[in-house]
CSV table of C-alpha atoms in Angstrom, one decimal:
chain,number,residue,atom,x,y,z
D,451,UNK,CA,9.1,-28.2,-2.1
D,452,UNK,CA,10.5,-27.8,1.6
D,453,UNK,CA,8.6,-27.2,5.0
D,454,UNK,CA,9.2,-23.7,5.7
D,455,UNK,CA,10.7,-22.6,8.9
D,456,UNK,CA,8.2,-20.9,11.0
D,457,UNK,CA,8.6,-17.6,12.7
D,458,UNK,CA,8.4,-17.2,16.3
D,459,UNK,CA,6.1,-15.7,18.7
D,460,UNK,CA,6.6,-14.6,22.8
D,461,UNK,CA,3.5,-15.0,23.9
D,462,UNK,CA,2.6,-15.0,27.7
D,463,UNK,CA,6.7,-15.8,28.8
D,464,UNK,CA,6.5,-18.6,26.0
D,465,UNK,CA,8.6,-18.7,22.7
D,466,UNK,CA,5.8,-20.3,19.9
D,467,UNK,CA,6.2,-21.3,16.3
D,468,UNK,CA,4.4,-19.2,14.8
D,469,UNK,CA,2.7,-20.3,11.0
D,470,UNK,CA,2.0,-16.8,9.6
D,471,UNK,CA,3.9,-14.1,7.9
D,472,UNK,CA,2.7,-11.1,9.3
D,473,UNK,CA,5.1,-8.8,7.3
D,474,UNK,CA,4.8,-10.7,4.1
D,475,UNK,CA,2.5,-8.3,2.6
D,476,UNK,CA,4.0,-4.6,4.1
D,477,UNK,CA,7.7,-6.4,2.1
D,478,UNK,CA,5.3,-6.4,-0.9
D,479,UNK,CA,4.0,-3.0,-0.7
D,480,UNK,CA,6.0,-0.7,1.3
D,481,UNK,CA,9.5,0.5,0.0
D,482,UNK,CA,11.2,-0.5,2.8
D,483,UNK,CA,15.3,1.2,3.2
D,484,UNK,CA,16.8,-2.4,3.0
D,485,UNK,CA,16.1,-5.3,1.1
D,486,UNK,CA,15.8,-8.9,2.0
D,487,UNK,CA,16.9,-11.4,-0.4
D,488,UNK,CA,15.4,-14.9,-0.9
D,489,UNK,CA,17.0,-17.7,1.4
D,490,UNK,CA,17.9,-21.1,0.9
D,491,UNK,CA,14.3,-24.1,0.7
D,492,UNK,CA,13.6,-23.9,4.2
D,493,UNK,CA,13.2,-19.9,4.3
D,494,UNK,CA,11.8,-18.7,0.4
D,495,UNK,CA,11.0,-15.7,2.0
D,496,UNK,CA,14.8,-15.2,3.3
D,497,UNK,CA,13.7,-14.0,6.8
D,498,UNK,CA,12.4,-14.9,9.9
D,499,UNK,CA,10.7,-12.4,12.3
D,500,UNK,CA,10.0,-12.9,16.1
D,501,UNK,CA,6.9,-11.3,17.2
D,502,UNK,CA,5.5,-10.6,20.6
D,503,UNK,CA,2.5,-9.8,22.3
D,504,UNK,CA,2.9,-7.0,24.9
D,505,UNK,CA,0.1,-6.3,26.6
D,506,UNK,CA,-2.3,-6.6,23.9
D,507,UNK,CA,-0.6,-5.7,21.1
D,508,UNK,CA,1.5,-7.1,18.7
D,509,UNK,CA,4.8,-6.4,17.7
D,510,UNK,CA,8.0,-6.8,15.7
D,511,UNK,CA,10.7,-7.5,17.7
D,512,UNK,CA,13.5,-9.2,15.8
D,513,UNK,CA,14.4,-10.3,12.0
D,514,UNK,CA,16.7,-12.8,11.5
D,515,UNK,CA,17.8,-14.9,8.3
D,516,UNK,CA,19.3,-18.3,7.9
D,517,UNK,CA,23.2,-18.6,6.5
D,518,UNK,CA,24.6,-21.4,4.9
D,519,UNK,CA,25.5,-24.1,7.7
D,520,UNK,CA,21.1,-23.2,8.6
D,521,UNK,CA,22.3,-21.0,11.8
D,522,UNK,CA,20.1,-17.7,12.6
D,523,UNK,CA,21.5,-14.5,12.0
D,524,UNK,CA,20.4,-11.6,13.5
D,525,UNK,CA,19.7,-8.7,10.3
D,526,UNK,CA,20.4,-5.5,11.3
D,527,UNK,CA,16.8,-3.9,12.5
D,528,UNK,CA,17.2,-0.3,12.7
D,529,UNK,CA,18.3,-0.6,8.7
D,530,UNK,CA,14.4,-2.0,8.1
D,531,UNK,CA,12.6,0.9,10.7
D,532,UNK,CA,14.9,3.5,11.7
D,533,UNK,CA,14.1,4.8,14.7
D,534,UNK,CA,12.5,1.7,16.4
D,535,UNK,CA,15.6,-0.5,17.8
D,536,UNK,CA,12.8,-2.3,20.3
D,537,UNK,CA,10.5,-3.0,17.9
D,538,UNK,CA,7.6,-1.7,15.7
D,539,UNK,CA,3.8,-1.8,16.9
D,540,UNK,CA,2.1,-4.2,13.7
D,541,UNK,CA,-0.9,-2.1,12.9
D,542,UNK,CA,-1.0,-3.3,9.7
D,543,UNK,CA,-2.3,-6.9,10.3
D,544,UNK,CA,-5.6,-7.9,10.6
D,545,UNK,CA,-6.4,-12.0,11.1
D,546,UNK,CA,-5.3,-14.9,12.9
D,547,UNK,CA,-2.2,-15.8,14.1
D,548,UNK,CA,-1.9,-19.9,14.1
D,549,UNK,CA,0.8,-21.1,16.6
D,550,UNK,CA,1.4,-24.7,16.6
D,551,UNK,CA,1.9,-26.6,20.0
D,552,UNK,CA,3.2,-30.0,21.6
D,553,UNK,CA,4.7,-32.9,19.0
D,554,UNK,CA,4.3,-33.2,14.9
D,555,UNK,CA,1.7,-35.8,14.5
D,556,UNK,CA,2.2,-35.6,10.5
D,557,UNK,CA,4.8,-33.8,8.9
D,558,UNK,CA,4.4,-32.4,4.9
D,559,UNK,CA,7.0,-31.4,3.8
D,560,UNK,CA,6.2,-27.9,2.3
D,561,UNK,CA,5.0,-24.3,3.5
D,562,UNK,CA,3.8,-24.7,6.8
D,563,UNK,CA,0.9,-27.5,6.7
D,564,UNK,CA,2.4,-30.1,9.4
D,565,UNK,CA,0.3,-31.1,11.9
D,566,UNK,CA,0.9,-30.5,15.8
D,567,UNK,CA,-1.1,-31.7,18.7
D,568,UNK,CA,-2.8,-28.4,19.3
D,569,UNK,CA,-3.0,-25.0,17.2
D,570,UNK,CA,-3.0,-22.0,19.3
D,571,UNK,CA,-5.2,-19.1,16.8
D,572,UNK,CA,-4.7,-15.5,18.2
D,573,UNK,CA,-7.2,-13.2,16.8
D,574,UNK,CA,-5.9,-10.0,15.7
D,575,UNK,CA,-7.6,-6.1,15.0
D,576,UNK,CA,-5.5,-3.9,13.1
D,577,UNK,CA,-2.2,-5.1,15.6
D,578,UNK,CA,-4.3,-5.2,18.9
D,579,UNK,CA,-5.3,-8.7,20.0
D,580,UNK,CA,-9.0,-9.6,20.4
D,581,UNK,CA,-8.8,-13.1,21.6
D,582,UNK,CA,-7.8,-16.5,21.4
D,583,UNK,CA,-8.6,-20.4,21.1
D,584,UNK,CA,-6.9,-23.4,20.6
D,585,UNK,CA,-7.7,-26.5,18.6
D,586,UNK,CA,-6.5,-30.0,19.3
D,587,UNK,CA,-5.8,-31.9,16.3
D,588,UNK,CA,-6.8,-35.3,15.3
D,589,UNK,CA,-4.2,-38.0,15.6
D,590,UNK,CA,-3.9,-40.0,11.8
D,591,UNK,CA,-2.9,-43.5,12.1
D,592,UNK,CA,-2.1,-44.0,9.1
D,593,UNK,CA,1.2,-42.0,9.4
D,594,UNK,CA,2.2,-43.8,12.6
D,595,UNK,CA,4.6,-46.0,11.2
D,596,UNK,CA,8.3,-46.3,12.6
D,597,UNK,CA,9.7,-45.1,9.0
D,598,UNK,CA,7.7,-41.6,9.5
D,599,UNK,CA,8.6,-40.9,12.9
D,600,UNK,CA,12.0,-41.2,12.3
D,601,UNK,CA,11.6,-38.9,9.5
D,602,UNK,CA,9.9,-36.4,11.9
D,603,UNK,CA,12.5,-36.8,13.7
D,604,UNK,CA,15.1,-36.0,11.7
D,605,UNK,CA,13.2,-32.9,9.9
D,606,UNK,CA,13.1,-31.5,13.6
D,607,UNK,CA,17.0,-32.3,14.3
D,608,UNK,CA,17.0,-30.2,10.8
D,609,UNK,CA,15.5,-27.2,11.9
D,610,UNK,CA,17.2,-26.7,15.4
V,1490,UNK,CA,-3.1,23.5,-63.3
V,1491,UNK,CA,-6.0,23.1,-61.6
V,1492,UNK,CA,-5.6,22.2,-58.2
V,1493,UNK,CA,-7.6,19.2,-57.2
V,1494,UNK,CA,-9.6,19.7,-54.1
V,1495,UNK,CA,-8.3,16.2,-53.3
V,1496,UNK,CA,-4.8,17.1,-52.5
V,1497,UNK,CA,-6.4,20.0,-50.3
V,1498,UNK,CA,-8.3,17.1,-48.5
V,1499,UNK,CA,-5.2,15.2,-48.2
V,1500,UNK,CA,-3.5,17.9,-47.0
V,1501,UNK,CA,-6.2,18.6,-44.1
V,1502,UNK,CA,-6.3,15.2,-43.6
V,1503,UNK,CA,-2.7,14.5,-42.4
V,1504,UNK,CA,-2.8,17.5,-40.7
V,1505,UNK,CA,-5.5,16.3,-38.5
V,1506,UNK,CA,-3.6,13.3,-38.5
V,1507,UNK,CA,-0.6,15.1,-37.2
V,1508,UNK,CA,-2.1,17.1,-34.7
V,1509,UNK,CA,-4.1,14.0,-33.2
V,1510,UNK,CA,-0.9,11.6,-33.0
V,1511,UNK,CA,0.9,14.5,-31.2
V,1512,UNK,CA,-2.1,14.9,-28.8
V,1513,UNK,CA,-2.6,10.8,-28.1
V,1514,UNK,CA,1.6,10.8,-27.3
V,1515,UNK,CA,1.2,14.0,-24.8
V,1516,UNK,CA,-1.6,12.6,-23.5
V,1517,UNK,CA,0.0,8.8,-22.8
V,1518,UNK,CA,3.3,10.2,-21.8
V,1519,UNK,CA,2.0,13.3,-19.7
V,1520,UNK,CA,2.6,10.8,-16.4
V,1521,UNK,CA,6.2,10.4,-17.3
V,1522,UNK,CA,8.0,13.2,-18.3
V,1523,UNK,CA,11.2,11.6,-18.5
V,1524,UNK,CA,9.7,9.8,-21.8
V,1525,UNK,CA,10.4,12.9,-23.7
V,1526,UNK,CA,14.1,12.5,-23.1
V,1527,UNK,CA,13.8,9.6,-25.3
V,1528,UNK,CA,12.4,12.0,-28.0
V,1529,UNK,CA,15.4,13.7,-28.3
V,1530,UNK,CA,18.0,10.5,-28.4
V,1531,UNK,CA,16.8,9.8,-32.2
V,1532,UNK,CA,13.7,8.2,-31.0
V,1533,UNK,CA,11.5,10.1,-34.0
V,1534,UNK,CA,14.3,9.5,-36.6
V,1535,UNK,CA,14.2,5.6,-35.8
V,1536,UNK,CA,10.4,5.4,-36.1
V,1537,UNK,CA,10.0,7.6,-39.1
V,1538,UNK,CA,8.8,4.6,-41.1
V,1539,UNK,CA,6.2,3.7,-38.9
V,1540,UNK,CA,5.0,7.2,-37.9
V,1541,UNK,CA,4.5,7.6,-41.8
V,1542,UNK,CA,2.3,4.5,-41.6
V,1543,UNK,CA,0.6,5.9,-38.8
V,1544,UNK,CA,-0.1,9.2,-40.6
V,1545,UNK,CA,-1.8,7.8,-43.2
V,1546,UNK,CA,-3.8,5.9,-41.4
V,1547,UNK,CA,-4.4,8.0,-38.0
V,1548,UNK,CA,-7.8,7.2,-37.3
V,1549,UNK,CA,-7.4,3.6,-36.8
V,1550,UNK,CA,-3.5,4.7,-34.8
V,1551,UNK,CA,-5.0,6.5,-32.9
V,1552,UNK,CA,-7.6,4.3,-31.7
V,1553,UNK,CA,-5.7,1.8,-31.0
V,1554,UNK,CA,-3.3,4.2,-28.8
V,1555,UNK,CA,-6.3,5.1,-26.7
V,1556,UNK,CA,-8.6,2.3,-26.7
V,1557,UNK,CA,-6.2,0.7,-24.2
V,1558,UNK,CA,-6.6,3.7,-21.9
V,1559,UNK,CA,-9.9,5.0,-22.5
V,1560,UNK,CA,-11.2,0.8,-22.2
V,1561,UNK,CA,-12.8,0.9,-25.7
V,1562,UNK,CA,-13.6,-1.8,-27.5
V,1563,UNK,CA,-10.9,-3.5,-29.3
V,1564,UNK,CA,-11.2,-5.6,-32.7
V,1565,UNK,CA,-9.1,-8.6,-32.9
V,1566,UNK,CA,-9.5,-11.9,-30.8
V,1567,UNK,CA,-11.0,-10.0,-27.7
V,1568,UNK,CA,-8.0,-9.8,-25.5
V,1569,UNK,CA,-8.6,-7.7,-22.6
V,1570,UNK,CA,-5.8,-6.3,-20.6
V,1571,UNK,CA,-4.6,-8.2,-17.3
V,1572,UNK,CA,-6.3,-6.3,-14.6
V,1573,UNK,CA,-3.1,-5.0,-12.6
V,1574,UNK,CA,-5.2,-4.4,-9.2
V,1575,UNK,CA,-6.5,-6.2,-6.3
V,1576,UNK,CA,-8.8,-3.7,-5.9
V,1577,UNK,CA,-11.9,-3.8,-8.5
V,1578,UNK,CA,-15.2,-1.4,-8.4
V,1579,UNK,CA,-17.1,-4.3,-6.4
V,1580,UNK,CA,-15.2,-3.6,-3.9
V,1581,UNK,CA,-14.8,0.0,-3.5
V,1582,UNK,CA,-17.2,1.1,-0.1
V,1583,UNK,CA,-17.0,4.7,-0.2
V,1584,UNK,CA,-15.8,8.0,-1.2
V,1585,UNK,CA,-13.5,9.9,0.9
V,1586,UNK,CA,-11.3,12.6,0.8
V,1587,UNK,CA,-7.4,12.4,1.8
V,1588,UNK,CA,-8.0,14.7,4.8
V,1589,UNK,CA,-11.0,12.0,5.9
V,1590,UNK,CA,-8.1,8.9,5.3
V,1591,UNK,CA,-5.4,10.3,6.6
V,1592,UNK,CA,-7.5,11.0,10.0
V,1593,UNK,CA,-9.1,7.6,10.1
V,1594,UNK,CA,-5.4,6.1,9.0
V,1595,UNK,CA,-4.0,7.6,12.4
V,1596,UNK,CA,-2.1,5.1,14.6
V,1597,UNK,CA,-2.1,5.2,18.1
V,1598,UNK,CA,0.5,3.2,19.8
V,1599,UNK,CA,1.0,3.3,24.2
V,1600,UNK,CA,4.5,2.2,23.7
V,1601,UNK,CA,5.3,5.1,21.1
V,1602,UNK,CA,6.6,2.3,18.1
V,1603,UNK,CA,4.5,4.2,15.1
V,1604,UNK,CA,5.4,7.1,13.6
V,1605,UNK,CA,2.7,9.7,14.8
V,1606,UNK,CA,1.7,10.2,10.9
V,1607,UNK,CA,-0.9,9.2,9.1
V,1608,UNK,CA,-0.9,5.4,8.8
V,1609,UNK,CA,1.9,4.6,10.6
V,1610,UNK,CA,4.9,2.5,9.1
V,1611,UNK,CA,2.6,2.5,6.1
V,1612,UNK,CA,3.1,6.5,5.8
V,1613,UNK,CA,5.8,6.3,2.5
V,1614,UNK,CA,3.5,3.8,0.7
V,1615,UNK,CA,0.6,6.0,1.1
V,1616,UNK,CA,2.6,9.2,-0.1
V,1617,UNK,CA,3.7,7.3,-2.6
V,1618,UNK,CA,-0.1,6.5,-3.4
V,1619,UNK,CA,-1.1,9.7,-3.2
V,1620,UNK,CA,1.3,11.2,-5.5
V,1621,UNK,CA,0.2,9.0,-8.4
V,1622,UNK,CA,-3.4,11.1,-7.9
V,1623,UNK,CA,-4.8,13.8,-10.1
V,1624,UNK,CA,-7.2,16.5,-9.1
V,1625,UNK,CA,-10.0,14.9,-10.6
V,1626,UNK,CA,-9.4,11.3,-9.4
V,1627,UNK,CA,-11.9,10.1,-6.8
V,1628,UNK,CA,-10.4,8.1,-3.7
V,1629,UNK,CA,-12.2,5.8,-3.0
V,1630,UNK,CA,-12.0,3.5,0.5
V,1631,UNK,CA,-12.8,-0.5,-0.1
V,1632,UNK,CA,-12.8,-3.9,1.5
V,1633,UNK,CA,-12.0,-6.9,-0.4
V,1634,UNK,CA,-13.6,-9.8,1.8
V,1635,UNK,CA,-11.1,-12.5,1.9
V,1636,UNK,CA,-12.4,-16.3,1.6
V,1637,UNK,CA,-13.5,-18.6,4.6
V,1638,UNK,CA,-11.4,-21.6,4.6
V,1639,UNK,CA,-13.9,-24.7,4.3
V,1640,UNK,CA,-11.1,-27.3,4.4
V,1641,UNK,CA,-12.3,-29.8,6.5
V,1642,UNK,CA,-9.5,-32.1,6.0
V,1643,UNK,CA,-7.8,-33.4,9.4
V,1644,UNK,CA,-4.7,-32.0,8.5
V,1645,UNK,CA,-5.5,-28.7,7.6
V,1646,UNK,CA,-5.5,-25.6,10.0
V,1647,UNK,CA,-8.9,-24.6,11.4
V,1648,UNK,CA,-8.8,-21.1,10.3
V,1649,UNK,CA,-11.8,-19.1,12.2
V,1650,UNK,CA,-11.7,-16.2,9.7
V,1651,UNK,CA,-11.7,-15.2,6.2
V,1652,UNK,CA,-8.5,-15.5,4.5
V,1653,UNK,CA,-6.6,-12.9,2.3
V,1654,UNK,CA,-9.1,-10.1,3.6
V,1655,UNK,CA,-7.7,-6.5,3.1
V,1656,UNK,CA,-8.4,-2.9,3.3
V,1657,UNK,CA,-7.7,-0.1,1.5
V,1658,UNK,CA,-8.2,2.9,-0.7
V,1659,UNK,CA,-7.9,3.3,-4.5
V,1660,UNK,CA,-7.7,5.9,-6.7
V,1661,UNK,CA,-10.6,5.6,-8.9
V,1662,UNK,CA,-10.4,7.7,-12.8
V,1663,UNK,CA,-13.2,7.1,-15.3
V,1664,UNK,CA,-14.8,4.2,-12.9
V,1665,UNK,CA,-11.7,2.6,-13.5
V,1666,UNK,CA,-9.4,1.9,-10.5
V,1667,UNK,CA,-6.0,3.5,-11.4
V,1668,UNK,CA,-3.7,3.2,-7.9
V,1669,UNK,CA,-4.1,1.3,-4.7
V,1670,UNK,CA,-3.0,1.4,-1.2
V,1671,UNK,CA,-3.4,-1.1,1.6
V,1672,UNK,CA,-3.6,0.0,5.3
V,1673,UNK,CA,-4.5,-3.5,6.4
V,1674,UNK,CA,-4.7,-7.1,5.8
V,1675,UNK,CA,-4.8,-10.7,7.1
């Protein structure tokens, strides 16, 4: 079991994390040209999109999967929607988007669980956002000792 | 000799037999015609044995053929099939036609990145959907609900909205959901 590396999200000139798989489900269903192959335990799902949120709608802008030495390689778009080299308009998705912000205040170590200072939810309608709020998390002592953080620490080195 | 009006009886009797195992087979492989290629690569030599078996006793073959499909009661230990769908009849909203879902499945996008057809970058999936329909199937629209997250756990995200919600429409033959197609979900 391995934290999962998040996607991203360009939201109002700001790169996020981004804790949802908004194309899981269209890779389940919809027969797409290319396939995408499992990737290593930090990326099951052997992809990583980056979204964005242009005026109010929200798109996919990028795919990108993770090689051997963990670096980001760009997968060839246009192979997954012909046609739309700048990205595709996600009708499809209807729900929240959670976006993680500040420090890890307690890291598990699977899926996408950890806990950040503050979660950004966008609220989504069939790809057109309807609004937004943001939670601030509760700070647990108990996982304040020295051993943790540095372990936090190291699990971020990881991913960048 | 006198002929027995048994051997007449047996004589209709595998002939019905004959006629209804040939009817259950057309009727289970009518979906997938390339089945019958398999008919002519030995497959009826192979099985001889068994279709004998099966002749003699038809009735209870060809029940057992059917029951499956037509959702009749089965003897044995009560094992029902695993249900292959999301999508059951709780959660079918309303009857539509594929001229009424294919206008409400139209995507408008100001920055042109949807195909201007019916449902968007979901358009082969729902040809593909459609394709599986007969002209007697219903389509059928539904919601399934999703479930509210009541985690209250410190660590856990504070999700405002149902989870796993979706949308869709089925294909609905002899109240039984056959073929399913989502256009939306969280």
């Amino acid at each position: 079991m391995t934290a999962q590396t998040a996607e991203h999200l360009i939201f109002q000139g700001e790169t996020l994390r981004l804790c949802t798989e908004p194309l899981s489900h269209l890779l389940k269903t919809q027969a797409l040209p290319t396939e995408i192959a499992p990737g290593g335990s930090l990326l099951w799902r052997g992809y990583c999109g980056t979204w964005s949120i242009e005026g109010d709608r929200l798109y996919l802008k990028k795919l990108e999967t993770q090689n051997n030495e963990l670096e980001f390689v760009e997968l060839p778009f246009e192979s997954f929607f012909p046609g739309y080299p700048d990205g595709v308009f996600a009708h499809w998705f209807t729900g929240e988007l959670r976006c993680p912000r500040g420090e890890c205040m307690e890291f598990v170590n699977v899926g996408f669980p950890s806990v950040y200072e503050q979660d950004l939810f966008i609220s989504v309608d069939k790809g057109i956002v309807t609004g937004e709020r943001v939670v601030q998390n509760q700070f647990n002592p108990l996982r304040a000792t020295k051993e943790y953080m540095q372990l936090v620490e190291h699990r971020h080195k990881l991913k960048k | 000799m006198m002929q027995s009006p048994y051997w007449s009886w047996l004589a209709w009797y595998l002939i019905a037999g004959a006629v209804g195992i040939a009817a259950s087979v057309i009727y289970l492989n009518q979906d997938a015609p390339e089945n019958w290629k398999k008919f002519g690569d030995g497959k009826l030599i192979r099985n001889a044995p068994l279709m004998l078996v099966a002749l003699l006793t038809w009735p209870l073959a060809v029940y057992m053929v059917l029951a499956d499909k037509l959702h009749l009661p089965q003897p044995g230990n009560g094992y029902k099939p695993k249900n292959e769908f999301h999508c059951q009849r709780k959660h079918l909203t309303k009857r539509v036609t594929i001229a009424e879902a294919e206008a409400a499945g139209k995507v408008v996008d100001p920055l042109h990145r949807v195909p201007d057809l019916p449902f968007g970058h979901l358009h082969q999936a729902w040809e593909a959907f459609t394709d599986k329909r007969r002209s007697t199937d219903q389509l059928w629209a539904f919601t399934i609900p999703g479930e509210l997250d009541v985690n209250t756990s410190s660590r856990h995200p504070k999700w405002a909205t149902p989870r796993g919600a979706k949308r869709g429409y089925a294909v609905v033959r002899w109240r039984k959901v056959r073929a399913e197609f989502f256009y939306e979900w969280d």
